[in-house]
GROMACS .gro file of C-alpha atoms in nm:
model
  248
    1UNK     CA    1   7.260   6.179   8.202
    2UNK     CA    2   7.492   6.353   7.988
    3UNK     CA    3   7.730   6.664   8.024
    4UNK     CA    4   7.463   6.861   7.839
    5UNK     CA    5   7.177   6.776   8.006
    6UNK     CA    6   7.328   6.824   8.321
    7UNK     CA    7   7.464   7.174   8.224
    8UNK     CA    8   7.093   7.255   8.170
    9UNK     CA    9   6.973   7.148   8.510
   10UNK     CA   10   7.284   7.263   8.714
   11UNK     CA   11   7.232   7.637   8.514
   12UNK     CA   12   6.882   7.681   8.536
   13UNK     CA   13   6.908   7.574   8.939
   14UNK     CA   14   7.160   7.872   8.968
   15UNK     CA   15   6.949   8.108   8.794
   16UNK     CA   16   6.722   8.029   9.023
   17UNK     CA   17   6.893   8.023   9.351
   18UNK     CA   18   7.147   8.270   9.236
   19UNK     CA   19   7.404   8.004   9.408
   20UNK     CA   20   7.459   7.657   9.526
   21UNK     CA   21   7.692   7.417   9.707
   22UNK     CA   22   7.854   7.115   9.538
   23UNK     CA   23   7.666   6.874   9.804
   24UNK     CA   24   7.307   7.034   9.725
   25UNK     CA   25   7.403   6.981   9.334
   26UNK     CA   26   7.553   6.628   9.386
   27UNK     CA   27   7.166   6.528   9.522
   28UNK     CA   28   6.965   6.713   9.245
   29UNK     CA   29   7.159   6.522   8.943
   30UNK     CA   30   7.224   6.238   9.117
   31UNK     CA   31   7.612   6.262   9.077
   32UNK     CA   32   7.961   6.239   9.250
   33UNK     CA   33   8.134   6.518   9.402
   34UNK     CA   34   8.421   6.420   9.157
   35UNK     CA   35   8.153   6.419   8.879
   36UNK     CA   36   7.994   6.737   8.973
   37UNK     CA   37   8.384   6.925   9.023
   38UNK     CA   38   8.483   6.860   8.688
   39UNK     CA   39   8.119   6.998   8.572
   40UNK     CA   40   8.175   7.300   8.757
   41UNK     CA   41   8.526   7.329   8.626
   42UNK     CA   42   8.405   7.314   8.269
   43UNK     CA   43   8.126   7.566   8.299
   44UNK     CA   44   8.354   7.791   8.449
   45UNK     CA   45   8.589   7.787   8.187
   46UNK     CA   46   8.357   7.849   7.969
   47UNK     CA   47   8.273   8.118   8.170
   48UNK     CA   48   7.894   8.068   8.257
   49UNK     CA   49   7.940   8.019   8.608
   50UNK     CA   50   8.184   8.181   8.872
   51UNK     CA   51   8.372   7.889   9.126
   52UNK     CA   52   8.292   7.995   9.439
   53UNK     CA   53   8.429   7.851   9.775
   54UNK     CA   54   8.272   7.462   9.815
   55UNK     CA   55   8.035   7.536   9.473
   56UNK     CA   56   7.918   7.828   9.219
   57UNK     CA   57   7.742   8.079   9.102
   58UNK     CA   58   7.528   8.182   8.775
   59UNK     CA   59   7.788   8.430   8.566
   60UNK     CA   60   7.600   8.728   8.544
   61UNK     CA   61   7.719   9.052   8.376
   62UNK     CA   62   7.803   9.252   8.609
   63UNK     CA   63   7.786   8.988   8.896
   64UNK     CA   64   8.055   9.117   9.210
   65UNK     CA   65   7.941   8.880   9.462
   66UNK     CA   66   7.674   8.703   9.658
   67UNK     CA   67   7.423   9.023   9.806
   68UNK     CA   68   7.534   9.089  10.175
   69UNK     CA   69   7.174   9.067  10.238
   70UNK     CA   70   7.185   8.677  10.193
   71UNK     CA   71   7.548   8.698  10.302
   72UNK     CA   72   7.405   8.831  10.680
   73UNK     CA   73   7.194   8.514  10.714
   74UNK     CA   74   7.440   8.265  10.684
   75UNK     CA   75   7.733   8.091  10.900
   76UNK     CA   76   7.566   8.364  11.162
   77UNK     CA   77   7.711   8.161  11.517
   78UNK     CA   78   8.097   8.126  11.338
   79UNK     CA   79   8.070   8.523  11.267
   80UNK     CA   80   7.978   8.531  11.646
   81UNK     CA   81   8.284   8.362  11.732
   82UNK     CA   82   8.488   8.529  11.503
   83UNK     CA   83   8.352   8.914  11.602
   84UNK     CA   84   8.415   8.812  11.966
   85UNK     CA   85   8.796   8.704  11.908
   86UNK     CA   86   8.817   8.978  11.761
   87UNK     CA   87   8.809   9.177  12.075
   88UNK     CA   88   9.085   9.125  12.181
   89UNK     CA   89   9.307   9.225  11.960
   90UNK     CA   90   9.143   9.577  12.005
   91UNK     CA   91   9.341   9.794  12.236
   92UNK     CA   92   9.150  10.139  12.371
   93UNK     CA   93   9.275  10.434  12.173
   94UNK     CA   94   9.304  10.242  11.807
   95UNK     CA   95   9.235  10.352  11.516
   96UNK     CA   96   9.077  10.057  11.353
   97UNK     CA   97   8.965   9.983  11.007
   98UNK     CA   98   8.669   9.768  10.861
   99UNK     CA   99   8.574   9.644  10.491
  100UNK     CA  100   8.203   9.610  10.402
  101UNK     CA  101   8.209   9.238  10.475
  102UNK     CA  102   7.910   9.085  10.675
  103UNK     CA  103   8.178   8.947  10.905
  104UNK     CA  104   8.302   9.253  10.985
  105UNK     CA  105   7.963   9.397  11.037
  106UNK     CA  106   7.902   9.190  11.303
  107UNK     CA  107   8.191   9.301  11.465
  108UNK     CA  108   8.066   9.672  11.443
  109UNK     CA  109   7.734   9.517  11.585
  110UNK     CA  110   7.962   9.334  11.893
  111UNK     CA  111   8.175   9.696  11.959
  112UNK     CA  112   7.788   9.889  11.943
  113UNK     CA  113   7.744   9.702  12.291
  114UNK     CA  114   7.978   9.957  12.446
  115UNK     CA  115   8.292   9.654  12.517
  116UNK     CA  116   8.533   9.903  12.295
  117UNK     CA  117   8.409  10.280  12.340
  118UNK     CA  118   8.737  10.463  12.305
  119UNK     CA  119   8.857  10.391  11.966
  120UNK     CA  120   8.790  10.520  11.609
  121UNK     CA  121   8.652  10.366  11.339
  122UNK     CA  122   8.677  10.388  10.945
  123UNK     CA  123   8.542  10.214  10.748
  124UNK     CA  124   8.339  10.192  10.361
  125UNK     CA  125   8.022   9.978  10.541
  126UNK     CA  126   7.678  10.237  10.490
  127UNK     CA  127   7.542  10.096  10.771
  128UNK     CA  128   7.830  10.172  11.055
  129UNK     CA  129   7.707  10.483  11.165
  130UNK     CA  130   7.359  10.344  11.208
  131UNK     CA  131   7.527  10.040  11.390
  132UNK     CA  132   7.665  10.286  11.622
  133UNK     CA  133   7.514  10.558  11.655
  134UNK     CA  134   7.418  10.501  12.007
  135UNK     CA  135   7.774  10.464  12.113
  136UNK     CA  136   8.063  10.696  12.195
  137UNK     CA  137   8.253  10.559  11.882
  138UNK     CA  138   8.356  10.802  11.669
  139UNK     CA  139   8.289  10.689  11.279
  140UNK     CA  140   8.430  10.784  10.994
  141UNK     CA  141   8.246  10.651  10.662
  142UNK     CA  142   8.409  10.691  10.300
  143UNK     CA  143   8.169  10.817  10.042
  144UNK     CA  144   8.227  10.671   9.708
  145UNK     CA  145   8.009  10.412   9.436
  146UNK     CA  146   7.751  10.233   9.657
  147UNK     CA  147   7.835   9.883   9.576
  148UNK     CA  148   7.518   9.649   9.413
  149UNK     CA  149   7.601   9.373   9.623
  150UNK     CA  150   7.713   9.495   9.957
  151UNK     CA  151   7.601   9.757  10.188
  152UNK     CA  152   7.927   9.952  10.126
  153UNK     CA  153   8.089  10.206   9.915
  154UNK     CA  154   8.359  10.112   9.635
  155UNK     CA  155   8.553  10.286   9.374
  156UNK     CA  156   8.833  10.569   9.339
  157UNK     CA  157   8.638  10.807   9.603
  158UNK     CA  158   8.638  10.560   9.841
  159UNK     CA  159   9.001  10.429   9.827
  160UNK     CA  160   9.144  10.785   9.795
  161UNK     CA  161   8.896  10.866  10.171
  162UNK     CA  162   9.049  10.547  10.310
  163UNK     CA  163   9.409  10.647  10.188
  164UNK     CA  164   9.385  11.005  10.372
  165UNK     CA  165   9.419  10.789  10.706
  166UNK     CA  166   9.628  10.587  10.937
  167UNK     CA  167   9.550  10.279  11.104
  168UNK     CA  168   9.643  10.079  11.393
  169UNK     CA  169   9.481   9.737  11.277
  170UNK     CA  170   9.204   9.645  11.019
  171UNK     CA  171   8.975   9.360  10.918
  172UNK     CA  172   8.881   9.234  10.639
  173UNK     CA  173   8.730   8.931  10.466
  174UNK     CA  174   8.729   8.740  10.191
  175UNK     CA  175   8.528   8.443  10.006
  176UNK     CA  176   8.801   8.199   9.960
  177UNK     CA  177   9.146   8.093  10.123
  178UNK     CA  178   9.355   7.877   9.877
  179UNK     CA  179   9.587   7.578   9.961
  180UNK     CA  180   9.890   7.779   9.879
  181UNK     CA  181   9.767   8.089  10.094
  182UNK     CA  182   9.590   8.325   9.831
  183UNK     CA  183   9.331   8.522   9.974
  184UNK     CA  184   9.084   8.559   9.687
  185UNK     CA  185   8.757   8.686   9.585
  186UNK     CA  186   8.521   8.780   9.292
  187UNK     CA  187   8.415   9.153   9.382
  188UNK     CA  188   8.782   9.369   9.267
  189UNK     CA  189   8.623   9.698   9.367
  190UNK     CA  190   8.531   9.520   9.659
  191UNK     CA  191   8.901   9.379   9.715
  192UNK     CA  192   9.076   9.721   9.589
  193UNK     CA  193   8.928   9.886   9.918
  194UNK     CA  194   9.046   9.606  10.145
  195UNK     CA  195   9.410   9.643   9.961
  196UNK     CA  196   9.374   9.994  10.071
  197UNK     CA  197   9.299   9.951  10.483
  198UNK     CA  198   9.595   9.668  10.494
  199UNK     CA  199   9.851   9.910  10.324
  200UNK     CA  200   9.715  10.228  10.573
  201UNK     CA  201   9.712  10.008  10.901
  202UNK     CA  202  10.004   9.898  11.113
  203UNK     CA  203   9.866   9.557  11.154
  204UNK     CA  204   9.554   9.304  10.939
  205UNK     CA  205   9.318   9.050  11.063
  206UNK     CA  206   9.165   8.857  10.775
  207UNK     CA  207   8.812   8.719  10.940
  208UNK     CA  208   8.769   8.384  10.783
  209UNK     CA  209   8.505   8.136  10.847
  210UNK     CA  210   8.687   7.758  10.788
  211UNK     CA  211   8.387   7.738  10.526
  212UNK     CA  212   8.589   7.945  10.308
  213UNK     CA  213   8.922   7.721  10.246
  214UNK     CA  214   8.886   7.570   9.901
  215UNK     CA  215   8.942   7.692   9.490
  216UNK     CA  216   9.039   8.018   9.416
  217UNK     CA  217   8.809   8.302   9.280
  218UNK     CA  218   8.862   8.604   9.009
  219UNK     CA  219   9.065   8.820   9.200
  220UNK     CA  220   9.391   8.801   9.474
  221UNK     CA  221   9.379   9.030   9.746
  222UNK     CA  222   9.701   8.923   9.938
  223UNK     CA  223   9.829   8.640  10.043
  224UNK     CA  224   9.858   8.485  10.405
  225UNK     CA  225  10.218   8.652  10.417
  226UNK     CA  226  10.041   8.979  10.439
  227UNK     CA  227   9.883   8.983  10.689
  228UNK     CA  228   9.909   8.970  11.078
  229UNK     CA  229   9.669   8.763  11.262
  230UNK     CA  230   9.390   8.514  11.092
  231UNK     CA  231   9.047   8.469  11.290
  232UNK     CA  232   8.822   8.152  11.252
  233UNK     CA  233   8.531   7.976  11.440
  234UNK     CA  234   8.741   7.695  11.469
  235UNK     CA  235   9.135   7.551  11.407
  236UNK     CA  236   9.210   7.569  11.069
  237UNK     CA  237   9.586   7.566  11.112
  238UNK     CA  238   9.609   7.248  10.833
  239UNK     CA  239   9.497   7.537  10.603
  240UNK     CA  240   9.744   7.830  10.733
  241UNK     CA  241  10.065   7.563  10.716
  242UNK     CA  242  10.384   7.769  10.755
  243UNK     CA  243  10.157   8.052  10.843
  244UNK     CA  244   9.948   7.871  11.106
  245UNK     CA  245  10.140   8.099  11.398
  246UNK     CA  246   9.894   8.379  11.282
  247UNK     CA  247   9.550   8.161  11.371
  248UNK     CA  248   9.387   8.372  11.684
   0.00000   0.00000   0.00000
């Protein structure tokens, strides 16, 4: 099959499935992971596609990442793990600030169980105060540009609400840790508030399920230098190398 004909197939599955993993494209074409890389490479620099971490995306206009709603359903036992180490580097009396992520929404869903009742939150995520409304926790939620994609509020409103505070530790995600320890993404607005929370808090956690270690994507957030402590399912200190101190 040529390059062609497998742009057609490998383009038209996207558009279908909105995304797919190099593995799950390597089985429909009948191809090499080597093969199917360098496909993805060249679509992307043509710019129909969008790398993502371990495959890609269909390039959309106006595409900021995959919808939170599919986002919640996947990798849901490492966000478990992840939410729950997170615990403990929550201290009674912080201040603590959370990005839209799905990771860090099932953190809000671990603290709405009552284990962390005398701290504030702040956050951009819509659905925090719903998540805990039944607990002593008192919420702050920015206002702002409700983002397409996630169930949280971007834009110059919502920086300028996170900016009016001070934190004593945030988390944050993103879709892709690179070999040389650039914390990347494809949603900037997305990315812009998270820049926000790490410059306003006294410490960062990034939340990263080991899933997410491959090529880098549109935008840098930080890099592993800038933050505090890193949270996975499992030991990804290979990935963190100089940095691997900061794996919780």
């Amino acid at each position: 099959m040529s390059f062609k004909d497998r742009e057609k197939t490998i383009l038209e599955y996207l558009r279908q499935n909105h995304e797919a993993k190099i593995d799950e494209l390597c089985a429909k074409l009948f191809v090499s992971a080597p093969t199917m890389r360098r496909d993805l490479k060249a679509l992307a620099d043509a710019g129909k596609i969008i790398r993502t971490s371990g495959g890609a995306i269909i390039n959309n206009v106006g595409w900021e990442g995959t919808p939170q709603s599919l986002r919640e359903k996947e990798f849901v036992l490492e966000k478990d793990i992840i939410a729950s180490k997170c615990l403990d580097l929550i201290n009674d009396g912080d201040t603590i600030m959370l990005d839209a992520s799905s990771s860090c929404l099932q953190l809000l869903r671990l603290l709405s169980t009552g284990v962390k009742s005398s701290i504030i939150v702040i956050t951009n995520s819509t659905k925090a105060s719903f998540v805990l409304e039944k607990t002593g926790i008192k919420v702050f939620v920015s206002g702002g540009e409700a983002s397409k994609t996630s169930f949280g509020y971007v834009g110059t409103l919502a920086e300028e609400f996170i900016r009016k505070f001070n934190a004593d530790i945030c988390f944050f995600s993103v879709s892709s840790l690179t070999r040389d320890g650039k914390l990347t993404d494809n949603s900037v607005a997305e990315n812009q508030i998270s820049k926000a929370m790490i410059e306003c808090s006294k410490k960062s956690v990034l939340l990263l399920n080991s899933q997410k270690i491959g090529e880098p994507l549109l935008n840098t957030v930080c890099t592993l230098k800038d933050v505090d402590f890193v949270v996975s399912e499992t030991d990804i200190s290979d990935a963190l190398g100089v940095y691997k101190e900061k794996l919780v």
